[in-house]
Coordinates of C-alpha atoms in Angstrom, one line a residue:
X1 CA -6.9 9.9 -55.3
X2 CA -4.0 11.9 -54.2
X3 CA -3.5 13.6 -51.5
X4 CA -3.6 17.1 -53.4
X5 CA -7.0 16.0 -55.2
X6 CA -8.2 15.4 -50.9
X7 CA -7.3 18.6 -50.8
X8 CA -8.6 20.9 -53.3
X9 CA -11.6 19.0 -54.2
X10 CA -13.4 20.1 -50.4
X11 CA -12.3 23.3 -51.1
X12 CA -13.9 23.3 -54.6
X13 CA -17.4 22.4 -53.0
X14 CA -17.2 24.8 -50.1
X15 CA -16.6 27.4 -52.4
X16 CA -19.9 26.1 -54.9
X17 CA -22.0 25.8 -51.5
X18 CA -21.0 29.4 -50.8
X19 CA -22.2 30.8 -54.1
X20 CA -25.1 28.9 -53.8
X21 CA -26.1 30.5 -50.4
X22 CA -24.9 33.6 -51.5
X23 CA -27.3 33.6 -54.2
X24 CA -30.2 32.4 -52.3
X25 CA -29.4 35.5 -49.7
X26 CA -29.9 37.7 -52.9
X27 CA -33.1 36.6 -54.7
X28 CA -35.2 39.0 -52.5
X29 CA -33.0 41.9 -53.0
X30 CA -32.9 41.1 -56.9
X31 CA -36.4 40.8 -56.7
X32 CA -36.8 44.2 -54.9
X33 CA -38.5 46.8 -56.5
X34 CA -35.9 49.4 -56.7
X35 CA -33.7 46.5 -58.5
X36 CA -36.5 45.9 -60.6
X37 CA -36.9 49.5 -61.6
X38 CA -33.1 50.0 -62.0
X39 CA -32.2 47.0 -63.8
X40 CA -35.0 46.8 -66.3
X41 CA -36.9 49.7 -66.3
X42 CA -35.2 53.0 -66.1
X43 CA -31.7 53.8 -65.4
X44 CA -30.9 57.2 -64.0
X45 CA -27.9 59.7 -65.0
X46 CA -26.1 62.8 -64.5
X47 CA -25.5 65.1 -67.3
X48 CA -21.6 65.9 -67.1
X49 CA -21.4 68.1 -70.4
X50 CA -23.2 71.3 -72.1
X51 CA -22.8 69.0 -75.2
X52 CA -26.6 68.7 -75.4
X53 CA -27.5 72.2 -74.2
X54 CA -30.3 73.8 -74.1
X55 CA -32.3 70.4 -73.2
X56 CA -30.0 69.1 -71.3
X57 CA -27.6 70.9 -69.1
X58 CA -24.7 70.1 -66.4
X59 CA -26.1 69.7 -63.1
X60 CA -29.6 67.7 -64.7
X61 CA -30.5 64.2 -63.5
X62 CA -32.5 62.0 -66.0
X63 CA -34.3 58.6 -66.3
X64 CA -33.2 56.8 -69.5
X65 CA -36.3 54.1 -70.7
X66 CA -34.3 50.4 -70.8
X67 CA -36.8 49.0 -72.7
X68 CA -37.6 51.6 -75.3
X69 CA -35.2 50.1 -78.1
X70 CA -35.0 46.6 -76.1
X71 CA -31.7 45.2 -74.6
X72 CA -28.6 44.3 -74.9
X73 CA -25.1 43.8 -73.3
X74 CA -24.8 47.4 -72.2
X75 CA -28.8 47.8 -70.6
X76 CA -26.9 46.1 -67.7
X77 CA -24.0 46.5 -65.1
X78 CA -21.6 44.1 -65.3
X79 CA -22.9 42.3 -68.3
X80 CA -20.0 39.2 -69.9
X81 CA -19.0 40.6 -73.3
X82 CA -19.9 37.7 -74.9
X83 CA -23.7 38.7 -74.9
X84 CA -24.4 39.8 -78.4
X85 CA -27.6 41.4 -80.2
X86 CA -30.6 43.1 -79.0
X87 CA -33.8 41.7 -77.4
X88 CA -37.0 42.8 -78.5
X89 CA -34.9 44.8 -80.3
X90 CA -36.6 48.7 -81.7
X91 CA -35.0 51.3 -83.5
X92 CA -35.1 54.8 -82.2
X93 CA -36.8 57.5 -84.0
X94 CA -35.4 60.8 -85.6
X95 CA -34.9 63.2 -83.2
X96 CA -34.7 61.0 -79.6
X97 CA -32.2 61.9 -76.9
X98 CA -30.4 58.6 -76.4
X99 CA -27.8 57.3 -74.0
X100 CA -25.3 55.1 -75.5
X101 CA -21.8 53.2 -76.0
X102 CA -19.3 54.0 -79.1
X103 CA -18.1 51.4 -81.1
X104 CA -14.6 53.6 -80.2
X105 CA -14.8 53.3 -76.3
X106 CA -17.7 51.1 -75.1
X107 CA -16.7 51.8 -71.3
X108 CA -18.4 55.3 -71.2
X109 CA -21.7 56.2 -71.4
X110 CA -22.5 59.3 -73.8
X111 CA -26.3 61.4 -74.4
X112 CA -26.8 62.7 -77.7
X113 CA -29.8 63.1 -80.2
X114 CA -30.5 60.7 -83.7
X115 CA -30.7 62.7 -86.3
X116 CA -29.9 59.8 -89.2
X117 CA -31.1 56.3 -89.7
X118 CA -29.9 53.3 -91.9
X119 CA -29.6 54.4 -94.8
X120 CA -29.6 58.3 -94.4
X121 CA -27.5 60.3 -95.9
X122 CA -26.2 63.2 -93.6
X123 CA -24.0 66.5 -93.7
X124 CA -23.6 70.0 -92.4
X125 CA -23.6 72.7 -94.7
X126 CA -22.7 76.0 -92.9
X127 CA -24.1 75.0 -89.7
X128 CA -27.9 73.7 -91.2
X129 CA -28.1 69.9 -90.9
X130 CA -29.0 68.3 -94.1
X131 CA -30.5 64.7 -93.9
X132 CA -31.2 62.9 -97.7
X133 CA -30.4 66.0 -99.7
X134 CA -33.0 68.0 -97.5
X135 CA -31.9 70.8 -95.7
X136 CA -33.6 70.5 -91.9
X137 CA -35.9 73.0 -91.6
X138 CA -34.8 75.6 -88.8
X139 CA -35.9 78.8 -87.3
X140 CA -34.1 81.8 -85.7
X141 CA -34.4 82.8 -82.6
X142 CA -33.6 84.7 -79.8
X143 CA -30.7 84.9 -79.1
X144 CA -29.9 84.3 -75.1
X145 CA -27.1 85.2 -72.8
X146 CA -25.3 82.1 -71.7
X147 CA -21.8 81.9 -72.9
X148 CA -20.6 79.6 -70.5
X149 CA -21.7 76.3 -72.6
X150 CA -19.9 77.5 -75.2
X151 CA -16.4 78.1 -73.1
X152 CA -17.0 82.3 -73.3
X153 CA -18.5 84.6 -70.7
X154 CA -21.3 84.5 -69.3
X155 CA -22.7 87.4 -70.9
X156 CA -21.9 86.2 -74.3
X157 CA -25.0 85.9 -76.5
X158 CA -25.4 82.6 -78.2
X159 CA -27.5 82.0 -81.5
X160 CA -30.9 79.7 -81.1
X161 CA -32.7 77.6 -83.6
X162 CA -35.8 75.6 -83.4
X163 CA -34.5 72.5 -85.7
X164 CA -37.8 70.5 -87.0
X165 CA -37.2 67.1 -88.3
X166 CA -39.0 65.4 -91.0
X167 CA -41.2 63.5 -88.8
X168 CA -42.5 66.5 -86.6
X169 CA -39.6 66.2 -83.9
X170 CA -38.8 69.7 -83.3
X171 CA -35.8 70.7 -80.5
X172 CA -33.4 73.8 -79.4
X173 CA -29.9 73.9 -80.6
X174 CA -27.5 76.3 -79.3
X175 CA -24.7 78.2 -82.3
X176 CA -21.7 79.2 -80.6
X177 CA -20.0 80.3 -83.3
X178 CA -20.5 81.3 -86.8
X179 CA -18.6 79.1 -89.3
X180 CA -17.5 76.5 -86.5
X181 CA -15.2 73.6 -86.9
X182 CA -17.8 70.7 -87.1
X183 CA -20.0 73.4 -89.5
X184 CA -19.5 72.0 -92.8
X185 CA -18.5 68.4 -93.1
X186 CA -18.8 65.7 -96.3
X187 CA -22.0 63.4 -96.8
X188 CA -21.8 60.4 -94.6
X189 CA -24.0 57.6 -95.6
X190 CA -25.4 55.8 -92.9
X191 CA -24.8 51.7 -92.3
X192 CA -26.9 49.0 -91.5
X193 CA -27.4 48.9 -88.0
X194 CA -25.9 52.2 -86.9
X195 CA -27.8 55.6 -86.2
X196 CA -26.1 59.2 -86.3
X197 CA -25.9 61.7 -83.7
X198 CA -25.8 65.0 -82.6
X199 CA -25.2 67.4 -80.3
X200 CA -28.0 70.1 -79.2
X201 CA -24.8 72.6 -78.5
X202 CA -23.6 72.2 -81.9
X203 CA -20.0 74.0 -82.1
X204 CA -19.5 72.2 -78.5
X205 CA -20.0 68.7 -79.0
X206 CA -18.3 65.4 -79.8
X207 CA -20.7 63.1 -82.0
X208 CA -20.9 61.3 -85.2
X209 CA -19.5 64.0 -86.9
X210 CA -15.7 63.3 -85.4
X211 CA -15.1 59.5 -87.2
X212 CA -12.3 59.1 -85.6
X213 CA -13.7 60.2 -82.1
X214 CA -17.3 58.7 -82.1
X215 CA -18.4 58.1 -85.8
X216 CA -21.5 56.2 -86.7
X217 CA -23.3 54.5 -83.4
X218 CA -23.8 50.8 -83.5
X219 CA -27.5 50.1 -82.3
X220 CA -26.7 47.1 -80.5
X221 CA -24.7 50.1 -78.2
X222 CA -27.8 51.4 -77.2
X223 CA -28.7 52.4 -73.5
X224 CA -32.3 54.1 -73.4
X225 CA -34.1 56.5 -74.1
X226 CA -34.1 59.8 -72.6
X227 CA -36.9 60.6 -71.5
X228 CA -37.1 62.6 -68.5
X229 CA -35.5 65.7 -66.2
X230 CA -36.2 64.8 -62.9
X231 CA -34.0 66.7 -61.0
X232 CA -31.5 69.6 -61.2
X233 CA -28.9 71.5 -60.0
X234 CA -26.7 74.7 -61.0
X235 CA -23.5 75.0 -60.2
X236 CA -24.4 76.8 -56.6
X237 CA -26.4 73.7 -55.4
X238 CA -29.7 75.4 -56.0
X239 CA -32.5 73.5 -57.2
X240 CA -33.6 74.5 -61.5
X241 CA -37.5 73.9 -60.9
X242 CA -38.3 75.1 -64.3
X243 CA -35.8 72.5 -65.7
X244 CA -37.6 69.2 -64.9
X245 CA -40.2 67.4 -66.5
X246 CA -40.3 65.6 -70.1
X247 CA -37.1 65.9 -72.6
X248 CA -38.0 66.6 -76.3

């Protein structure tokens, strides 16, 4: 043995002894509750964008379900890359609010709503959403002043449909403008393992319908499932009462 090899190999084992203390000072804080609830359960998050608006908003907090569609590298912090696949793996269902990674830049979190499955075949036609051929049933209504999530005055009015998919889940999308750039796009066929999204604000969102920006959503990218408000905030610091409670 050298006199290098006396020296590093001491250091080797102090610095294994270390971790091994260092890991035995965590298990009760891994163990913890909060951890628990955090690292399994439900993740909270801060809604930075109108792109969903009306359900969600700037200034809303919400709890996204881990294990709703099971998990995978990206249902934990600081997950190695190497992890692959899903664990007790589910697909979401048309019309959920999901939080997820982009197969274009898997370092931010994004919330949007599925609106296509495997499969599906998917396309705007002068601002109605048509899934398989179908157009999506929608319904005018109201429409509200609140141009701000659009990038316009406040006072702007801003078109409102309730958009009903085929299985029964029905939602508020906002219409900022009439003929809008994302408006009418071709038919995009859905892969295997992918879902398509949406935006609730339609003429003020990124989503699958920008390829080059987001494109189709691989499932094994798959956060949670939003499911909850449970707090908010406008842009004064007041609390939005009326906002929290269950996301549709």
């Amino acid at each position: 043995m050298t006199t290098l090899e006396q020296t590093i190999r001491p250091s080797a084992q102090s610095r294994e002894w270390k971790a091994i203390v260092i890991l035995v000072l965590l298990i009760p804080v891994l163990w913890s509750p909060p951890f628990l609830f955090r690292f399994f359960l439900y993740q909270p998050f801060n809604i930075p964008s109108n792109s969903m608006a009306p359900t969600l908003m700037v200034g809303d907090y919400v709890f996204a379900a881990k294990s709703a569609y099971g998990y995978d590298r990206y249902s934990f912090p600081y997950a190695p890359s190497w992890i692959s696949g899903r664990f007790f793996a589910a697909d979401p269902g048309y019309g959920d609010v999901v939080v997820f990674r982009t197969a274009k830049d898997a370092s931010v979190d994004y919330v949007k709503r599925v609106v296509a499955l495997p499969g599906d075949r998917v396309q705007m036609r002068g601002g109605q959403l048509v899934l398989n051929d179908r157009p999506v049933t929608r319904v005018a209504l109201a429409s509200v002043a609140g141009g701000a999530v659009c990038g316009t005055d406040d006072g702007t009015k801003i078109k409102r449909w309730r958009e009903t998919l085929p299985n029964g889940a029905s939602y508020l999308t906002y219409d900022c403008v009439d003929n809008g750039y994302l408006d009418n796009t071709s038919v995009y066929t859905v892969p295997p393992g992918h879902f398509f999204a949406l935006g609730d604000n339609r003429d003020n969102s990124t989503d699958s319908r920008m390829m080059s920006a987001m494109g189709f959503v691989p499932m094994d990218h798959l956060v949670g499932k939003v499911t909850r408000i449970f707090w908010s905030l406008d842009a004064d610091g007041r609390l939005r009462g009326e906002r929290m409670g269950k996301v549709w």
